[in-house]
Amino acid sequence: MSKSIAILAGDGIGPEVTKQAVKCLDAIAEVFNHKISYQEALIGAAAIDATGNPFPEATEEICKATDAILFGAIGHPKYDNDPTAKVRPEQGLLAMRKKLGLFANVRPVNSYEVLLPISPLKEEIIRGTDFVVFRELTGGIYFGEPRGRSEDGNIAFDSCVYTKHEIERIAHYAFKAAEKRRKKVTLVDKANVLATSRLWRETVTALAKQYPEIKLDFMFVDNAAMKIIQNPKHFDVVLTENMFGDIITDEASVISGSLGMLPSASLGTNQSLFEPIHGSYPEVAGQNKANPIGAILSAAMLLEYAFQWHEESNLIKKAVAKTLDEGFTTEDIFKENAKGTEEVGDKIASFIKSDSKVLAN
Ligand code: IPM
Ligand code: MN
């Protein structure tokens, strides 16, 4: 099989972790005799420096012409403390999500046996955690109009806006995912306060009738923030709006042990993008210290969701698990005897190649 992937490495640690993901994809291509071609494109601070635009048209075209997009990270400290900056790297990511229609962000959260001791949470609470968050990605307060500042500059406003259509299309994805899992959807909202949340409840309740096998429950986001770390096994599929999903998935990463572990998929009708949920982590950029596993697991999600290469995707996940079992990790996980970004990437790629022989025999 022959496929093409757009590589948007982005800022900070983005390029070095993406390189490891590509290394693993190349290992898969070798083992399964596939042909994967890559097209690199600019995004974020790197794109602003080169073109003045954080999501240049040339990048948009490459994204539309390829079979899937692998994305690294976005953000640069020179913009973070400058409220006057007119163009910000993050606008590139938001513009890309909107222009490519990537409305469903899928963020799986799992605990790993070997990583249980490094989580600040109690082992018995997090052992066996396995849920997935469906975060709406192109609506809500991130994009709602009107937004801005009053003329005198003393008032600022953002609007949270949702349409029934926006809610329905991601809800279908969440219910379909639940059908293949433990058949439970938890809608996280703030329906006791927000009109948009009440529309979510109403719409999702009506839509749930099409999925009689699925149990739907509701939880206010403040309560959910507590439950996620108090009893994460309560959750199977979590369905929620854009900003709540952003916040609770960073929180949930504590269960896996490091933000560097979590992958994500952003799905649309025509395009799909895969990225680790971590940011650009400029403090360690270029130092061969960043954890590449979030990026590598994002590549595994790419194979599963964009190409439907399930066996290939599972092989990457198995190779990651094996590497973790050996305690072969970057410093965010085990400080003692920590390995570099490249070395962890090499190890996972080598397990992909050797495990495949075991499978073949
Ligand atoms: C994420 C990030 C982005 C978001 C930022 C960088 C705009 O935090 O993908 O979770 O808020 O969606
Ligand atoms: Mn976030």
XYZ file of C-alpha atoms and ligand atoms in Angstrom:
374
model
C 0.000 0.000 0.000
C 1.162 3.513 -0.739
C 0.213 6.495 1.445
C 1.302 10.101 1.959
C 1.615 12.013 5.220
C 2.031 15.758 5.764
C 4.652 16.412 8.435
C 4.047 19.594 10.420
C 6.782 19.416 13.035
C 6.164 22.938 14.392
C 7.992 24.532 17.315
C 10.126 23.631 20.330
C 10.379 19.880 20.847
C 7.954 19.299 17.921
C 10.674 18.474 15.342
C 12.627 16.040 17.525
C 9.618 14.037 18.733
C 8.082 13.987 15.240
C 11.352 12.596 13.891
C 10.978 9.599 16.220
C 7.392 9.065 15.087
C 8.548 9.063 11.459
C 11.287 6.593 12.393
C 8.605 4.232 13.733
C 6.410 4.735 10.657
C 9.406 3.879 8.478
C 9.939 0.719 10.524
C 6.298 -0.220 9.928
C 6.619 0.485 6.199
C 9.673 -1.760 6.053
C 8.059 -4.617 7.954
C 4.741 -4.576 6.105
C 6.137 -3.610 2.740
C 4.166 -0.361 2.551
C 5.289 2.829 0.901
C 4.850 5.953 3.019
C 5.926 9.306 1.586
C 6.230 12.504 3.623
C 5.756 16.151 2.769
C 7.049 18.688 5.271
C 5.280 21.999 5.830
C 5.604 25.015 8.122
C 3.309 25.907 11.012
C 3.444 28.017 14.189
C 6.327 30.271 15.192
C 8.539 28.714 12.512
C 5.940 29.677 9.891
C 5.571 33.212 11.287
C 9.340 33.705 11.050
C 9.409 32.487 7.458
C 6.146 33.895 6.070
C 4.418 36.094 8.660
C 1.508 33.620 8.762
C 1.274 30.822 11.379
C -0.725 28.592 8.954
C 0.467 29.515 5.444
C -1.583 28.631 2.371
C 1.152 26.333 1.098
C 0.783 24.314 4.316
C -2.989 24.151 3.940
C -2.556 22.803 0.416
C -0.129 20.113 1.505
C -2.535 19.094 4.300
C -5.361 18.743 1.795
C -3.263 16.828 -0.737
C -1.983 14.138 1.646
C -3.735 11.156 3.259
C -3.110 12.270 6.856
C -1.298 14.909 8.896
C 1.268 14.302 11.628
C 1.756 17.331 13.808
C 4.412 18.046 16.465
C 3.861 21.022 18.772
C 3.199 24.724 18.665
C 4.213 27.778 20.703
C 7.249 29.934 21.393
C 8.166 31.822 24.586
C 8.766 35.053 22.703
C 4.996 35.291 22.142
C 3.785 33.981 25.509
C 4.608 37.058 27.544
C 3.772 39.549 24.855
C 0.049 40.390 25.022
C 0.564 42.911 22.197
C 1.725 40.309 19.660
C -0.646 40.563 16.692
C 0.083 37.109 15.320
C 0.527 34.167 17.675
C 1.752 30.653 16.839
C -1.346 29.084 18.443
C -3.486 30.864 15.860
C -1.885 28.546 13.306
C -3.176 25.483 15.107
C -6.645 26.952 15.595
C -6.816 28.124 11.952
C -5.747 24.691 10.789
C -8.391 22.917 12.892
C -11.074 25.265 11.597
C -10.038 25.353 7.924
C -9.618 21.597 7.698
C -12.835 20.982 9.639
C -11.164 18.844 12.323
C -14.113 18.859 14.703
C -13.571 15.682 16.735
C -10.540 15.465 18.971
C -9.989 11.976 20.354
C -7.737 11.690 23.422
C -7.283 8.227 24.961
C -6.147 8.028 28.589
C -4.582 4.842 29.925
C -2.517 3.863 32.903
C 0.650 1.846 32.349
C 1.575 -0.683 35.007
C 5.262 0.237 35.005
C 4.478 3.950 35.299
C 2.059 3.656 38.226
C 4.706 4.585 40.820
C 5.599 7.884 39.134
C 2.066 9.251 39.181
C 1.309 11.441 42.205
C -2.000 9.547 42.411
C -2.418 6.321 44.372
C -1.715 3.159 42.377
C -4.962 1.447 43.368
C -6.930 4.408 42.071
C -5.326 4.639 38.642
C -4.477 0.987 37.882
C -6.600 -0.191 34.940
C -7.721 3.261 33.810
C -8.949 3.148 30.229
C -11.109 5.935 28.911
C -11.217 8.171 25.881
C -12.215 11.818 25.679
C -14.085 13.112 22.638
C -13.414 16.844 22.716
C -15.295 19.097 20.279
C -12.545 21.069 18.541
C -13.873 23.727 16.189
C -16.608 25.451 18.172
C -17.366 26.929 21.571
C -15.498 29.741 23.244
C -12.362 29.165 21.156
C -14.119 30.435 18.034
C -17.430 32.081 19.035
C -18.268 35.597 17.892
C -18.363 38.339 19.049
C -14.977 38.369 20.714
C -12.528 41.156 21.376
C -12.035 44.375 23.324
C -14.030 47.510 23.876
C -12.638 50.682 22.319
C -11.280 51.987 25.605
C -9.631 48.625 26.186
C -11.255 48.132 29.579
C -13.596 45.326 28.618
C -12.714 42.035 26.937
C -15.177 39.387 25.809
C -15.305 35.886 24.314
C -18.490 34.129 23.268
C -19.319 30.475 23.747
C -21.498 29.446 20.803
C -22.696 25.973 19.744
C -25.111 24.762 17.113
C -27.101 21.545 17.312
C -25.297 20.334 14.198
C -21.859 20.810 15.794
C -22.957 18.821 18.831
C -24.585 16.016 16.862
C -21.665 15.268 14.569
C -19.169 14.710 17.379
C -21.747 12.938 19.561
C -22.194 10.321 16.823
C -18.431 9.679 16.876
C -18.481 9.276 20.660
C -21.452 6.878 20.677
C -19.938 4.806 17.853
C -16.703 4.545 19.818
C -18.653 3.486 22.923
C -20.310 0.684 20.939
C -16.880 -0.874 20.488
C -15.887 -0.281 24.116
C -17.728 -0.632 27.432
C -20.888 1.010 26.103
C -20.997 4.074 28.288
C -20.898 7.781 27.405
C -20.495 10.523 30.005
C -21.436 13.985 28.794
C -19.386 16.572 30.691
C -20.907 20.040 30.754
C -21.991 22.948 32.934
C -25.714 22.718 32.270
C -26.525 24.272 35.646
C -25.093 27.576 34.367
C -24.537 27.685 30.602
C -27.139 27.816 27.824
C -24.724 26.068 25.451
C -24.405 23.188 27.918
C -28.184 22.855 28.087
C -28.246 22.563 24.295
C -25.574 19.852 24.557
C -27.702 17.891 27.084
C -30.878 18.236 25.083
C -29.216 17.283 21.789
C -27.200 14.370 23.159
C -30.179 12.989 25.088
C -32.264 12.941 21.903
C -29.453 11.427 19.841
C -28.812 8.696 22.437
C -32.139 7.098 21.424
C -30.398 5.954 18.234
C -27.932 3.998 20.389
C -30.113 1.919 22.734
C -27.165 -0.222 23.872
C -25.255 2.753 25.215
C -25.711 4.048 28.729
C -25.545 7.847 28.840
C -24.767 9.751 32.009
C -24.158 13.431 32.713
C -21.612 15.178 34.870
C -20.905 18.820 35.584
C -17.368 19.715 34.601
C -16.293 20.784 38.087
C -17.418 17.438 39.460
C -15.797 15.632 36.520
C -12.485 17.352 37.248
C -12.644 15.791 40.706
C -13.885 12.353 39.605
C -11.184 11.960 36.955
C -8.481 11.751 39.581
C -10.630 10.292 42.367
C -12.162 7.422 40.401
C -10.901 7.404 36.795
C -12.322 3.932 36.198
C -15.795 5.458 36.288
C -15.228 6.661 32.717
C -15.410 4.893 29.375
C -16.177 7.530 26.710
C -16.248 11.173 27.795
C -17.979 13.595 25.447
C -17.458 17.288 25.973
C -17.096 20.750 24.474
C -13.888 22.426 23.373
C -12.566 24.204 26.454
C -13.707 21.651 29.038
C -12.012 18.961 26.938
C -8.811 20.964 26.790
C -8.657 21.295 30.553
C -9.692 17.814 31.660
C -7.295 16.051 29.258
C -4.253 17.855 30.663
C -5.526 16.851 34.087
C -6.029 13.257 32.933
C -2.447 13.016 31.712
C -1.396 12.800 35.368
C -2.907 9.307 35.344
C -0.547 8.134 32.606
C 2.409 9.564 34.470
C 3.526 12.265 32.039
C 1.976 14.721 29.622
C 4.582 13.426 27.180
C 2.749 10.099 26.906
C -0.615 11.185 25.502
C -1.478 11.029 21.806
C -4.513 12.457 20.045
C -6.422 12.322 16.803
C -8.344 15.249 15.316
C -10.896 13.960 12.869
C -12.888 15.779 10.218
C -14.960 14.755 7.258
C -12.112 14.881 4.740
C -8.890 15.305 6.694
C -7.444 13.926 9.898
C -4.545 15.083 12.027
C -2.565 13.323 14.734
C -0.570 15.029 17.465
C 0.745 14.516 20.977
C -1.280 16.582 23.433
C 1.793 18.210 24.956
C 3.021 21.664 23.964
C 6.338 22.832 22.531
C 8.189 22.586 25.883
C 10.868 25.120 24.861
C 12.862 24.560 28.076
C 14.306 21.317 26.720
C 13.980 21.854 22.951
C 16.989 20.610 21.002
C 18.460 18.810 24.019
C 17.439 15.250 23.170
C 15.408 15.070 26.406
C 11.784 15.238 25.274
C 9.576 12.161 25.545
C 8.738 10.982 22.008
C 6.057 8.485 23.090
C 3.092 10.880 22.721
C 4.214 11.538 19.135
C 4.861 7.853 18.426
C 1.461 6.820 19.792
C -0.056 9.583 17.648
C 1.522 7.874 14.636
C -0.125 4.638 15.837
C -3.485 6.437 15.959
C -2.824 7.742 12.443
C -2.387 4.207 11.119
C -5.568 3.102 12.865
C -7.895 6.016 12.080
C -6.592 7.384 8.767
C -5.366 4.196 7.074
C -7.284 1.469 8.951
C -3.992 -0.411 9.346
C -4.940 -2.044 12.633
C -2.209 -4.648 12.821
C 0.427 -2.026 12.089
C -1.003 0.319 14.703
C -1.041 -2.423 17.335
C 2.550 -3.269 16.607
C 3.616 0.297 17.442
C 1.610 0.195 20.682
C 3.172 -3.130 21.641
C 6.661 -1.811 20.930
C 5.972 1.222 23.140
C 4.686 -0.986 25.963
C 7.751 -3.206 25.732
C 10.094 -0.224 25.855
C 8.301 1.111 28.931
C 8.406 -2.320 30.585
C 12.167 -2.242 30.268
C 12.206 1.134 32.017
C 13.847 2.572 28.905
C 12.477 6.126 29.117
C 13.230 9.820 28.956
C 13.800 11.852 32.120
C 10.172 12.953 32.567
C 9.443 9.336 33.532
C 12.445 7.719 35.166
C 15.112 10.278 36.039
C 17.653 7.677 36.942
C 19.466 6.299 33.932
C 17.270 8.412 31.653
C 17.596 7.900 27.929
C 17.517 10.444 25.122
C 14.673 11.192 22.705
C 16.602 9.532 19.851
C 17.482 6.451 21.883
C 13.872 5.874 22.938
C 12.800 6.303 19.295
C 15.480 3.825 18.171
C 14.448 1.304 20.785
C 10.771 1.423 19.811
C 11.639 1.188 16.104
C 13.872 -1.810 16.785
C 11.089 -3.557 18.747
C 8.736 -2.914 15.825
C 11.165 -4.745 13.556
C 11.981 -7.630 15.913
C 8.407 -8.171 17.144
C 7.165 -8.371 13.611
C 9.481 -11.354 13.094
C 7.939 -13.023 16.114
C 4.487 -12.406 14.627
C 5.554 -13.679 11.220
C 6.969 -16.961 12.548
C -4.262 21.639 22.919
C -3.571 22.950 23.157
C -4.223 24.008 22.285
C -5.679 24.120 22.700
C -3.532 25.383 22.315
C -2.060 25.292 21.989
C -4.214 26.377 21.429
O -3.596 23.292 24.503
O -4.230 21.140 21.779
O -4.824 21.083 23.871
O -5.997 24.848 23.644
O -6.505 23.480 22.061
Mn -4.470 21.770 25.810
